[in-house]
Amino acid sequence: MEAIEAQKEEQLLKIKKFRNKFPVSGIILLIIKWLDNTSFSELYGLLKKNFFSHFNFSTEYGNSLDLMFHCCLTSMALISSIITDSCLGKFNALILSQVLLLTGYSIVIAREFLPEDTFMSMFLLVTGLLLVASSTGVKLPCFMCLAGDQFQENQVKERNMMFSFLFLSISFGEIFATFLVPLIKDLECFSKNCYLVYLLASTCIEIFCIVLLIVSKKLFFIAVLKRGKILEIFKCIQEEQIRDVKIFFLLLLFTIPFPFLWALSKKQTNANFFQAKKMNRSLAGFSWQNDEVQAYVSGCLIIIITFSEICVRPIAKRHGFSFTTMRKMLIGMLLIYISMLITLYLELQIEKYPYPMPGPRECYLRVINVVDSTIHMDLYKNTTVSYSRLCVAFKKHENYKKIHLDSEYQNFLNKLYSSKTLKKENILLKEKEKYTLVLYGRSRNFSSLLIHDEENTSGNGLADVKIVSALDKNITFLRALGSFRLTEYNRVSPSLRIKTNRSRKLLCKTDVIYWFTLGLLDYGGNYMYVIIKDTPILISWKIQTIEIKNISFVWQIPQLIIFEIGEFMVQVSCMQFYYAEAVEGMKVTMMALWLNTIFTGFLIDTTMIYNFLLPSWIDQFIFSSIQLALIIIIVITAYYYQETIIKLRRKPHF
């Protein structure tokens, strides 16, 4: 064993290094990781969007598709890690994962040239998604462990820095993709929204990564493959396996709370996203989108972490404070908890702000499009364009826009046009009121419906629901508290007050009887359902109205940065911890088990049938309290691990 370790150290001394410290192979892995995330970070969303648009699936299937993707990813990570540790090796497994990803891209590209709405087209798209998920599951644990293998035992600082840079390369790739994808979408090309162009670019990136790995193989340290201990661990026949068995189960015990930590982190991300919807997004004359804000937050994270690695950590070490792995992990969890408290405080402040209402000589108007194409809209007041070139894509809606009036009532000429049809109509708007314009029908023959929006007065656990029919037939809703009928001349239902304590359905009939599913509704929420199809089932589009309050989104940025730093510290510390603590022959397996805590946390968050049954600030208080309790549990577990591992290794880590 000592001879093997000596041979490993000798080989590591010989590999090419940058400035005699950082291996060139590590730099190559960072480049590949950045390219991977640049090509993939937006691609899954595009694949999912393509899946829904081509096969006319409701976006409510999004969670089911995410669940399928992550289940495949989780199972492949576990299975492939055992095979990698036993017989394949990390470098070969990484090449295999890149080939799987390239195959998935190629299948999806081939499917683009087939007729739509065919079984083969759908089969190829699903197969491509599964291959992409399988590739991701195989790649992640191998990538981390191969990066750690490039450093000597005494290069703990450099190895930890490598894990930090790997995480930052993921963030940098996402930032790059955030700005790159809109540029590609704006190009005029032969594919709708240039989806195929982005897919081809991603394929070229993967080919480059595979070639780079193969050409630079001689620069890597590739460990001699040992018999995988995970297959031996449960046999426990030989006496020398007892220590490894104890370490394995100690690591498993330490891993148990983490899926719940990641589920709460996912919940916090969703809470931040929902909170941002209620805040004013205008700043310096621009309207900031969520992905743009997230890109700048990630940029701040890169700057802060780089500054910390270069300046803060050496100064702290000079003054006798060492950032051990466990300490960084605990600090990261506390930062996530602090972010939750700031979210709670900000939510309380948002509750105090009244909803904006139109003033004298103005009204609010929003547009909802359920036509099967993009519709452009020009709103004329006299001969002047008042509301110009509003472009509303299919199954999209705009937030309320302020319309200025010359008197209490104002007539407008509304021009609506698609690529195939031009439609003109007059609409009458009144000051101090809110309106919704619903566009429905086909692109060659679409219609519009102006709806007067009443003020939401729901409360006591009730949601305000309004149903709009875009069908060319009558539909009757049967309720114990009063039935109503939607016809060609009366397409809008009265406001319904619905309890939010469980998923709700309404009984209705056209030529046949249907159950109209409302789904889960948020506490005090305001919803509009537009029925667009009744064959073979009743299909509607659910729109939740979230009115923006006059509080700037800038107040949310500090908590986003604190949350990102906390998540960074926890994830990087866990990478360092599991790589260092796992015994030889089990490193990929233990890394896969840790990565599966992230995937499992996502599955917990996805499979929970959850909605806001309480006001959002109470909901935030409950989850922040659970987070604090979870941190205490992890600290106790870490202390027990520390005390036990000292007896096994005589080497403290806390």
XYZ file of C-alpha atoms in Angstrom:
654
model
C 0.000 0.000 0.000
C 2.821 2.405 0.903
C 4.593 1.567 -2.372
C 1.425 2.422 -4.320
C 1.059 5.737 -2.478
C 4.722 6.568 -3.124
C 4.283 5.777 -6.819
C 1.180 8.022 -6.928
C 3.063 10.927 -5.337
C 5.923 10.452 -7.803
C 3.551 10.568 -10.777
C 1.824 13.661 -9.403
C 5.192 15.408 -9.127
C 5.846 14.739 -12.819
C 2.575 16.101 -14.267
C 2.792 19.504 -15.924
C 1.913 22.389 -13.594
C 1.223 26.095 -13.923
C 3.785 28.033 -11.865
C 4.838 24.719 -10.298
C 1.656 24.597 -8.200
C -1.575 24.298 -10.159
C -1.780 21.306 -12.556
C -2.533 22.113 -16.197
C -5.021 19.230 -16.175
C -7.038 21.152 -13.546
C -7.147 24.213 -15.804
C -8.390 22.005 -18.667
C -11.152 20.635 -16.420
C -12.188 24.189 -15.489
C -12.429 25.138 -19.178
C -14.486 22.035 -19.968
C -16.800 22.679 -16.994
C -17.351 26.267 -18.097
C -18.122 25.205 -21.677
C -20.418 22.444 -20.419
C -22.480 24.846 -18.342
C -22.551 27.479 -21.068
C -24.076 24.967 -23.473
C -26.337 23.143 -21.008
C -27.611 25.766 -18.525
C -30.199 27.142 -20.982
C -30.556 24.029 -23.129
C -32.711 22.010 -20.730
C -35.196 24.880 -20.514
C -35.273 25.099 -24.316
C -35.769 21.334 -24.602
C -38.655 21.476 -22.139
C -40.214 24.472 -23.885
C -39.868 22.679 -27.225
C -41.435 19.576 -25.686
C -44.537 21.518 -24.620
C -44.913 23.683 -27.728
C -44.522 20.912 -30.309
C -46.881 18.477 -28.572
C -49.301 21.032 -27.109
C -48.789 19.837 -23.545
C -49.869 22.045 -20.660
C -47.038 23.680 -18.721
C -48.510 22.046 -15.595
C -46.617 18.942 -16.768
C -43.379 20.859 -16.125
C -42.936 19.454 -12.621
C -43.546 15.925 -13.895
C -40.904 16.372 -16.590
C -38.440 17.798 -14.041
C -39.210 14.863 -11.751
C -38.519 12.347 -14.525
C -35.282 14.133 -15.453
C -33.937 14.214 -11.899
C -34.990 10.624 -11.117
C -33.006 9.469 -14.144
C -30.103 11.692 -13.125
C -30.132 10.372 -9.526
C -30.282 6.687 -10.463
C -27.543 7.042 -13.090
C -25.274 8.886 -10.629
C -25.511 6.018 -8.117
C -25.192 3.164 -10.624
C -22.386 4.748 -12.629
C -20.394 5.676 -9.502
C -20.243 2.031 -8.392
C -19.174 0.951 -11.888
C -16.610 3.775 -12.057
C -15.014 2.843 -8.735
C -15.071 -0.875 -9.603
C -13.917 -1.212 -13.202
C -14.256 1.870 -15.433
C -12.135 4.615 -13.874
C -12.859 8.342 -13.553
C -11.305 9.557 -16.807
C -13.003 6.887 -18.942
C -16.336 7.557 -17.204
C -15.976 11.272 -17.967
C -15.349 10.532 -21.657
C -18.373 8.199 -21.657
C -20.596 10.906 -20.120
C -19.527 13.411 -22.806
C -20.302 10.851 -25.524
C -23.755 10.209 -23.981
C -24.450 13.955 -23.960
C -23.308 14.290 -27.581
C -25.562 11.369 -28.553
C -28.508 13.026 -26.799
C -27.917 16.290 -28.659
C -27.597 14.445 -31.971
C -30.891 12.596 -31.438
C -32.742 15.828 -30.641
C -31.212 17.497 -33.728
C -32.283 14.558 -35.935
C -35.789 14.855 -34.518
C -35.980 18.507 -35.656
C -35.999 17.359 -39.296
C -38.942 14.963 -38.799
C -42.613 15.920 -39.155
C -44.178 17.169 -35.950
C -46.913 15.370 -33.986
C -45.595 11.899 -34.829
C -44.711 9.079 -32.453
C -41.126 8.899 -33.723
C -40.664 12.639 -33.174
C -41.853 12.403 -29.573
C -39.837 9.212 -28.961
C -36.615 10.869 -30.140
C -37.200 13.963 -27.998
C -37.842 11.897 -24.843
C -34.839 9.657 -25.621
C -32.650 12.744 -26.051
C -33.812 14.145 -22.702
C -33.098 10.825 -20.947
C -29.615 10.619 -22.469
C -28.875 14.186 -21.357
C -30.030 13.304 -17.818
C -27.977 10.086 -17.809
C -24.900 11.958 -18.997
C -25.264 14.565 -16.242
C -25.638 11.850 -13.599
C -22.493 10.046 -14.777
C -20.448 13.222 -15.245
C -20.817 15.194 -12.018
C -19.231 12.829 -9.441
C -16.472 11.778 -11.869
C -15.642 15.395 -12.648
C -15.211 16.370 -8.998
C -13.130 13.329 -8.088
C -10.908 13.548 -11.183
C -10.222 17.201 -10.312
C -9.279 16.224 -6.751
C -6.965 13.444 -7.990
C -4.701 15.968 -9.756
C -3.253 17.231 -6.446
C -0.803 15.742 -3.983
C -1.812 14.905 -0.430
C -0.055 18.004 0.935
C -1.761 20.329 -1.604
C -4.956 20.671 0.435
C -5.145 24.444 -0.124
C -4.759 24.121 -3.907
C -7.272 21.254 -4.067
C -9.861 23.228 -2.090
C -9.259 26.192 -4.396
C -9.885 23.893 -7.358
C -13.301 22.912 -5.956
C -14.125 26.600 -5.439
C -13.146 27.427 -9.017
C -15.234 24.524 -10.331
C -18.293 25.950 -8.606
C -17.512 29.449 -9.899
C -17.091 28.083 -13.435
C -20.668 26.805 -13.181
C -21.889 30.297 -12.223
C -19.784 31.923 -14.948
C -21.172 29.503 -17.555
C -24.736 30.340 -16.490
C -24.015 34.082 -16.721
C -22.531 33.661 -20.187
C -25.530 31.600 -21.358
C -27.992 34.126 -19.870
C -26.670 36.852 -22.179
C -25.827 34.581 -25.123
C -29.214 32.878 -25.597
C -31.249 36.113 -26.077
C -28.722 37.222 -28.711
C -29.182 33.956 -30.609
C -32.978 34.218 -30.306
C -32.870 37.675 -31.915
C -31.115 36.354 -35.013
C -33.036 35.808 -38.228
C -32.428 32.169 -39.113
C -34.106 29.134 -40.595
C -35.399 27.749 -37.292
C -38.147 29.135 -35.094
C -36.480 31.163 -32.314
C -33.161 29.800 -33.548
C -33.652 26.757 -31.322
C -31.821 24.510 -33.772
C -28.907 26.960 -34.045
C -28.378 26.886 -30.280
C -28.616 23.087 -30.297
C -26.000 22.826 -33.057
C -23.716 25.225 -31.178
C -24.050 23.092 -28.034
C -23.206 19.985 -30.050
C -20.060 21.629 -31.421
C -19.030 22.578 -27.878
C -19.415 18.960 -26.737
C -17.332 17.695 -29.671
C -14.618 20.189 -28.754
C -14.695 19.050 -25.093
C -14.344 15.376 -26.079
C -11.437 16.114 -28.427
C -9.764 18.291 -25.773
C -10.024 15.520 -23.176
C -8.606 12.856 -25.503
C -5.742 15.031 -26.789
C -4.747 16.172 -23.283
C -4.969 12.730 -21.661
C -1.189 12.617 -21.091
C -1.414 15.753 -18.951
C -3.757 14.060 -16.459
C -2.896 11.912 -13.497
C -5.073 8.825 -13.873
C -5.069 6.737 -10.708
C -4.460 3.008 -10.915
C -7.872 1.371 -10.749
C -8.495 -0.459 -7.492
C -11.206 -2.926 -6.721
C -14.247 -0.897 -5.705
C -14.769 -1.134 -1.956
C -18.478 -0.375 -2.135
C -19.038 -3.929 -3.423
C -16.965 -5.294 -0.546
C -18.348 -3.040 2.133
C -21.432 -5.101 2.933
C -19.563 -8.397 2.880
C -17.153 -7.282 5.592
C -15.288 -10.604 5.435
C -11.743 -9.433 5.922
C -10.768 -7.795 9.200
C -9.122 -4.799 7.541
C -12.496 -3.804 5.998
C -14.049 -3.025 9.414
C -12.542 0.482 9.586
C -13.718 1.340 6.070
C -17.214 0.062 6.905
C -17.374 2.354 9.945
C -16.196 5.375 7.938
C -18.730 4.613 5.203
C -21.661 4.472 7.610
C -20.448 7.563 9.481
C -20.483 9.482 6.192
C -23.957 8.126 5.430
C -25.170 9.309 8.845
C -23.713 12.761 8.223
C -25.407 12.854 4.795
C -28.980 12.192 6.041
C -30.024 15.814 6.907
C -28.725 17.347 3.674
C -31.642 16.475 1.335
C -33.914 18.492 3.635
C -31.406 21.358 3.661
C -31.422 21.481 -0.153
C -35.232 21.197 -0.238
C -35.430 24.261 2.014
C -32.870 26.045 -0.178
C -35.021 25.292 -3.225
C -38.039 26.581 -1.323
C -36.108 29.775 -0.512
C -35.209 30.228 -4.185
C -38.895 29.922 -5.095
C -39.835 32.369 -2.317
C -37.315 34.914 -3.643
C -38.699 34.483 -7.160
C -42.304 34.920 -6.000
C -41.364 37.921 -3.851
C -39.615 39.558 -6.823
C -42.851 39.381 -8.824
C -44.503 41.733 -6.324
C -41.738 44.357 -6.505
C -41.084 47.219 -8.892
C -38.572 46.001 -11.512
C -37.766 49.426 -12.989
C -34.352 50.952 -12.372
C -32.437 53.625 -14.318
C -35.062 53.589 -17.058
C -34.857 49.823 -17.626
C -37.189 46.996 -16.660
C -35.044 44.226 -15.160
C -35.977 40.577 -15.685
C -35.306 37.864 -13.105
C -32.620 36.129 -15.161
C -30.791 39.442 -15.640
C -30.863 40.147 -11.899
C -29.662 36.599 -11.198
C -26.816 37.013 -13.691
C -25.595 40.161 -11.951
C -25.934 38.494 -8.539
C -23.827 35.594 -9.821
C -21.289 38.119 -11.115
C -21.127 39.702 -7.640
C -20.660 36.199 -6.188
C -17.667 35.551 -8.471
C -16.074 38.871 -7.478
C -16.691 38.365 -3.731
C -15.430 34.764 -3.684
C -12.333 35.622 -5.732
C -11.556 38.536 -3.392
C -12.098 36.244 -0.398
C -9.745 33.578 -1.756
C -7.016 36.115 -2.602
C -7.265 38.554 0.317
C -9.613 37.607 3.165
C -8.520 34.018 3.760
C -4.738 34.765 3.919
C -5.387 37.672 6.335
C -7.606 35.490 8.535
C -5.009 32.720 8.540
C -2.315 35.227 9.499
C -4.378 36.190 12.559
C -4.799 32.581 13.636
C -8.306 31.859 12.304
C -8.476 28.839 10.026
C -11.448 28.164 7.771
C -11.752 24.404 8.269
C -14.194 22.466 6.103
C -16.769 22.064 8.867
C -16.565 25.734 9.845
C -17.127 26.887 6.257
C -20.075 24.510 6.010
C -21.626 25.904 9.210
C -21.030 29.537 8.157
C -22.693 28.820 4.804
C -25.773 27.334 6.513
C -26.027 30.352 8.821
C -25.814 32.694 5.817
C -28.705 30.822 4.160
C -30.670 31.197 7.415
C -29.868 34.945 7.578
C -31.077 35.266 3.974
C -34.369 33.663 5.013
C -34.750 36.154 7.866
C -34.118 39.079 5.503
C -36.748 37.644 3.134
C -39.179 37.457 6.067
C -38.491 41.082 7.040
C -38.850 42.268 3.446
C -42.117 40.331 3.081
C -43.487 42.149 6.132
C -42.503 45.471 4.559
C -44.160 44.528 1.254
C -47.387 43.677 3.109
C -47.531 47.282 4.385
C -47.444 48.784 0.886
C -50.879 49.292 -0.746
C -51.562 47.962 -4.221
C -51.084 50.691 -6.849
C -54.303 52.042 -8.295
C -54.741 54.202 -11.412
C -55.237 57.883 -10.670
C -57.353 60.533 -12.386
C -57.180 60.531 -16.193
C -55.461 57.136 -16.313
C -56.302 53.433 -16.307
C -54.431 50.124 -16.327
C -54.560 47.613 -19.201
C -52.963 44.197 -19.635
C -53.110 41.744 -22.554
C -53.475 37.942 -22.419
C -52.843 35.971 -25.610
C -54.183 32.434 -26.156
C -54.029 32.691 -29.948
C -51.679 30.101 -31.494
C -49.189 32.781 -32.651
C -47.591 36.052 -31.601
C -49.906 39.064 -31.801
C -48.764 42.695 -32.196
C -50.893 45.509 -30.869
C -51.082 49.283 -31.500
C -53.500 51.355 -29.445
C -54.447 54.726 -30.982
C -55.866 57.712 -29.128
C -57.286 60.002 -31.833
C -54.478 59.742 -34.425
C -51.640 59.281 -31.946
C -50.216 55.927 -31.013
C -50.672 55.655 -27.224
C -49.675 52.028 -26.703
C -47.309 51.096 -29.492
C -46.029 47.802 -30.872
C -46.880 45.633 -27.901
C -45.783 42.121 -28.862
C -47.506 39.309 -26.957
C -46.339 35.745 -27.598
C -48.573 32.651 -27.499
C -49.673 31.718 -23.958
C -48.073 34.846 -22.545
C -49.476 37.830 -20.702
C -48.225 41.321 -20.025
C -48.314 43.109 -16.688
C -50.638 46.061 -16.315
C -49.596 49.079 -18.386
C -50.643 52.651 -17.569
C -52.848 54.277 -20.225
C -53.348 58.070 -20.137
C -56.826 59.437 -20.865
C -58.015 62.894 -21.917
C -61.315 62.625 -20.035
C -63.213 60.318 -17.694
C -64.058 58.052 -20.653
C -61.816 57.615 -23.704
C -62.309 55.765 -26.998
C -59.293 54.033 -28.521
C -58.690 52.442 -31.913
C -57.019 49.104 -31.321
C -55.011 47.516 -34.175
C -54.192 43.845 -33.691
C -52.195 41.920 -36.252
C -50.456 38.606 -36.607
C -48.382 37.400 -39.543
C -51.648 36.455 -41.319
C -54.402 38.806 -40.118
C -55.021 42.489 -39.349
C -57.927 43.357 -37.052
C -59.235 46.787 -36.008
C -61.680 47.544 -33.196
C -62.777 50.350 -30.874
C -62.554 49.992 -27.112
C -63.856 52.306 -24.387
C -61.753 52.796 -21.247
C -62.670 54.585 -18.020
C -60.341 56.390 -15.633
C -59.285 54.756 -12.327
C -60.168 51.271 -13.632
C -58.233 48.122 -14.544
C -58.866 46.063 -17.683
C -57.737 42.788 -19.225
C -57.795 42.261 -23.006
C -57.980 38.544 -23.862
C -56.946 37.491 -27.389
C -58.314 34.096 -28.461
C -58.972 31.993 -31.546
C -56.679 31.110 -34.467
C -54.002 33.297 -36.034
C -56.070 33.641 -39.243
C -59.286 34.505 -37.416
C -58.736 35.660 -33.843
C -60.963 37.762 -31.602
C -60.546 39.929 -28.526
C -62.499 40.340 -25.311
C -62.188 43.347 -22.962
C -62.778 42.468 -19.300
C -63.232 44.927 -16.469
C -61.078 43.748 -13.536
C -62.629 44.148 -10.128
C -60.569 44.796 -7.016
C -59.546 41.568 -5.259
C -61.443 41.345 -1.971
C -60.680 37.713 -1.157
C -59.481 36.818 2.305
C -59.853 34.321 5.157
C -58.147 31.623 3.128
C -60.181 32.346 -0.043
C -58.907 32.918 -3.569
C -60.600 35.106 -6.169
C -61.271 33.169 -9.408
C -62.663 34.330 -12.752
C -63.307 31.955 -15.701
C -63.260 33.078 -19.343
C -64.497 30.878 -22.196
C -62.819 31.045 -25.615
C -64.976 28.179 -26.950
C -67.497 28.533 -29.775
C -70.155 26.735 -27.710
C -72.009 27.272 -24.441
C -70.568 25.881 -21.232
C -72.496 25.595 -17.954
C -70.877 25.394 -14.509
C -72.905 23.602 -11.832
C -72.361 24.791 -8.247
C -74.329 24.342 -5.036
C -74.106 28.072 -4.339
C -75.289 29.104 -7.795
C -74.743 27.843 -11.345
C -73.772 30.068 -14.259
C -73.454 29.765 -18.050
C -70.770 31.130 -20.377
C -71.995 31.821 -23.909
C -70.822 33.543 -27.074
C -72.278 36.805 -25.736
C -71.299 36.331 -22.086
C -67.850 34.755 -21.937
C -66.809 35.914 -18.446
C -67.929 34.328 -15.189
C -68.763 36.270 -12.041
C -65.978 36.452 -9.451
C -65.834 33.192 -7.507
C -64.516 32.870 -3.948
C -62.779 29.487 -3.638
C -61.243 27.908 -0.518
C -57.509 27.226 -0.803
C -57.086 24.318 1.619
C -56.924 21.661 -1.123
C -57.047 21.116 -4.890
C -60.420 22.212 -6.254
C -62.606 21.060 -9.159
C -65.809 22.453 -10.665
C -68.484 20.411 -12.430
C -69.369 21.716 -15.886
C -70.944 20.548 -19.132
C -70.980 21.376 -22.822
C -72.059 18.446 -24.977
C -70.655 16.175 -22.265
C -69.933 16.555 -18.555
C -66.417 17.533 -17.406
C -64.577 18.139 -14.171
C -62.866 21.510 -14.509
C -59.668 21.376 -12.433
C -58.609 24.568 -10.669
C -55.658 22.936 -8.911
C -53.998 24.415 -5.852
C -54.681 28.075 -5.116
C -52.608 30.467 -3.001
C -53.920 32.229 0.067
C -55.648 35.428 -1.078
C -54.616 34.752 -4.696
C -56.277 36.263 -7.752
C -56.685 33.918 -10.753
C -58.096 33.916 -14.256
C -58.738 30.682 -16.192
C -59.105 30.918 -19.989
C -60.757 27.795 -21.452
C -59.219 27.202 -24.882
C -60.230 23.630 -25.811
C -62.811 21.002 -24.870
C -61.705 18.008 -26.956
C -60.864 15.367 -25.809
C -60.648 17.012 -22.368
C -61.265 20.502 -21.064
C -58.018 22.489 -21.403
C -57.515 25.906 -19.848
C -54.683 28.335 -19.212
C -54.235 29.414 -15.598
C -53.066 32.989 -14.974
C -52.262 34.270 -11.491
C -52.555 38.026 -11.181
C -49.705 39.428 -9.097
C -49.946 43.182 -8.787
C -46.639 45.012 -8.437
C -46.219 47.192 -5.354
C -44.202 50.387 -5.316
C -41.116 48.945 -3.589
C -37.904 48.534 -5.570
C -36.402 45.120 -6.274
C -33.010 46.582 -5.261
C -33.944 45.847 -1.630
C -33.943 42.146 -2.510
C -30.386 42.064 -3.904
C -28.529 41.845 -0.517
C -30.456 38.737 0.527
C -29.838 37.157 -2.898
C -26.083 37.736 -2.599
C -26.011 36.405 0.993
C -27.991 33.337 -0.090
C -25.684 32.664 -3.056
C -22.560 32.990 -0.869
C -24.066 30.656 1.728
C -25.011 28.054 -0.866
C -21.537 28.338 -2.418
C -19.819 27.766 0.935
C -21.971 24.744 1.786
C -21.613 23.054 -1.606
C -17.867 23.627 -1.972
C -17.232 22.562 1.634
C -19.209 19.374 1.044
C -17.166 18.639 -2.103
C -13.940 19.076 -0.132
C -15.221 17.084 2.840
C -16.508 14.025 0.982
C -13.483 13.824 -1.296
C -11.073 14.046 1.657
C -12.980 11.701 3.978
C -13.893 8.917 1.546
C -11.489 5.955 1.471
C -9.692 5.030 -1.755
C -11.897 3.037 -4.099
C -15.048 4.805 -2.856
C -14.452 8.479 -3.675
C -16.705 8.603 -6.754
C -19.406 6.659 -4.903
C -19.356 9.009 -1.900
C -19.312 12.061 -4.184
C -22.318 10.627 -6.030
C -24.128 10.050 -2.722
C -23.528 13.661 -1.736
C -24.655 14.978 -5.145
C -27.772 12.848 -4.761
C -28.647 14.795 -1.614
C -29.057 17.849 -3.910
C -31.165 15.880 -6.399
C -33.195 14.307 -3.587
C -33.813 17.747 -2.101
C -35.142 18.848 -5.482
C -37.378 15.769 -5.619
C -38.719 16.490 -2.123
C -39.537 20.054 -3.159
C -41.075 18.945 -6.477
C -43.200 16.074 -5.157
C -44.643 18.038 -2.245
C -48.143 19.240 -3.152
C -47.580 22.646 -1.659
C -49.208 26.012 -1.915
C -49.618 29.110 0.218
C -52.363 28.196 2.683
C -51.219 31.055 4.917
C -50.033 34.605 4.239
C -46.569 34.468 2.700
C -44.825 36.110 5.692
C -46.146 33.411 8.063
C -45.109 30.772 5.556
C -41.600 32.287 5.429
C -41.373 32.350 9.245
C -42.267 28.653 9.497
C -39.664 27.569 6.937
C -36.917 29.737 8.442
C -37.634 28.107 11.821
C -37.336 24.659 10.218
C -34.024 25.757 8.677
C -32.669 26.757 12.091
C -33.717 23.409 13.587
C -32.029 21.605 10.701
C -28.782 23.526 11.231
C -28.778 22.461 14.901
C -29.290 18.814 13.863
C -26.404 19.011 11.370
C -24.112 20.561 14.019
C -24.922 17.739 16.460
C -24.337 15.143 13.732
C -21.045 16.802 12.776
C -19.880 16.777 16.412
C -20.695 13.071 16.710
C -18.860 12.395 13.437
C -15.868 14.399 14.637
C -15.612 12.553 17.940
C -15.970 9.139 16.309
C -13.593 9.776 13.398
C -10.870 10.941 15.789
C -10.909 7.506 17.384
C -10.644 5.881 13.940
C -8.052 8.176 12.366
C -6.690 10.327 15.166
C -7.146 13.297 12.848
C -9.507 16.210 13.779
C -11.426 18.091 11.083
C -13.699 20.450 13.054
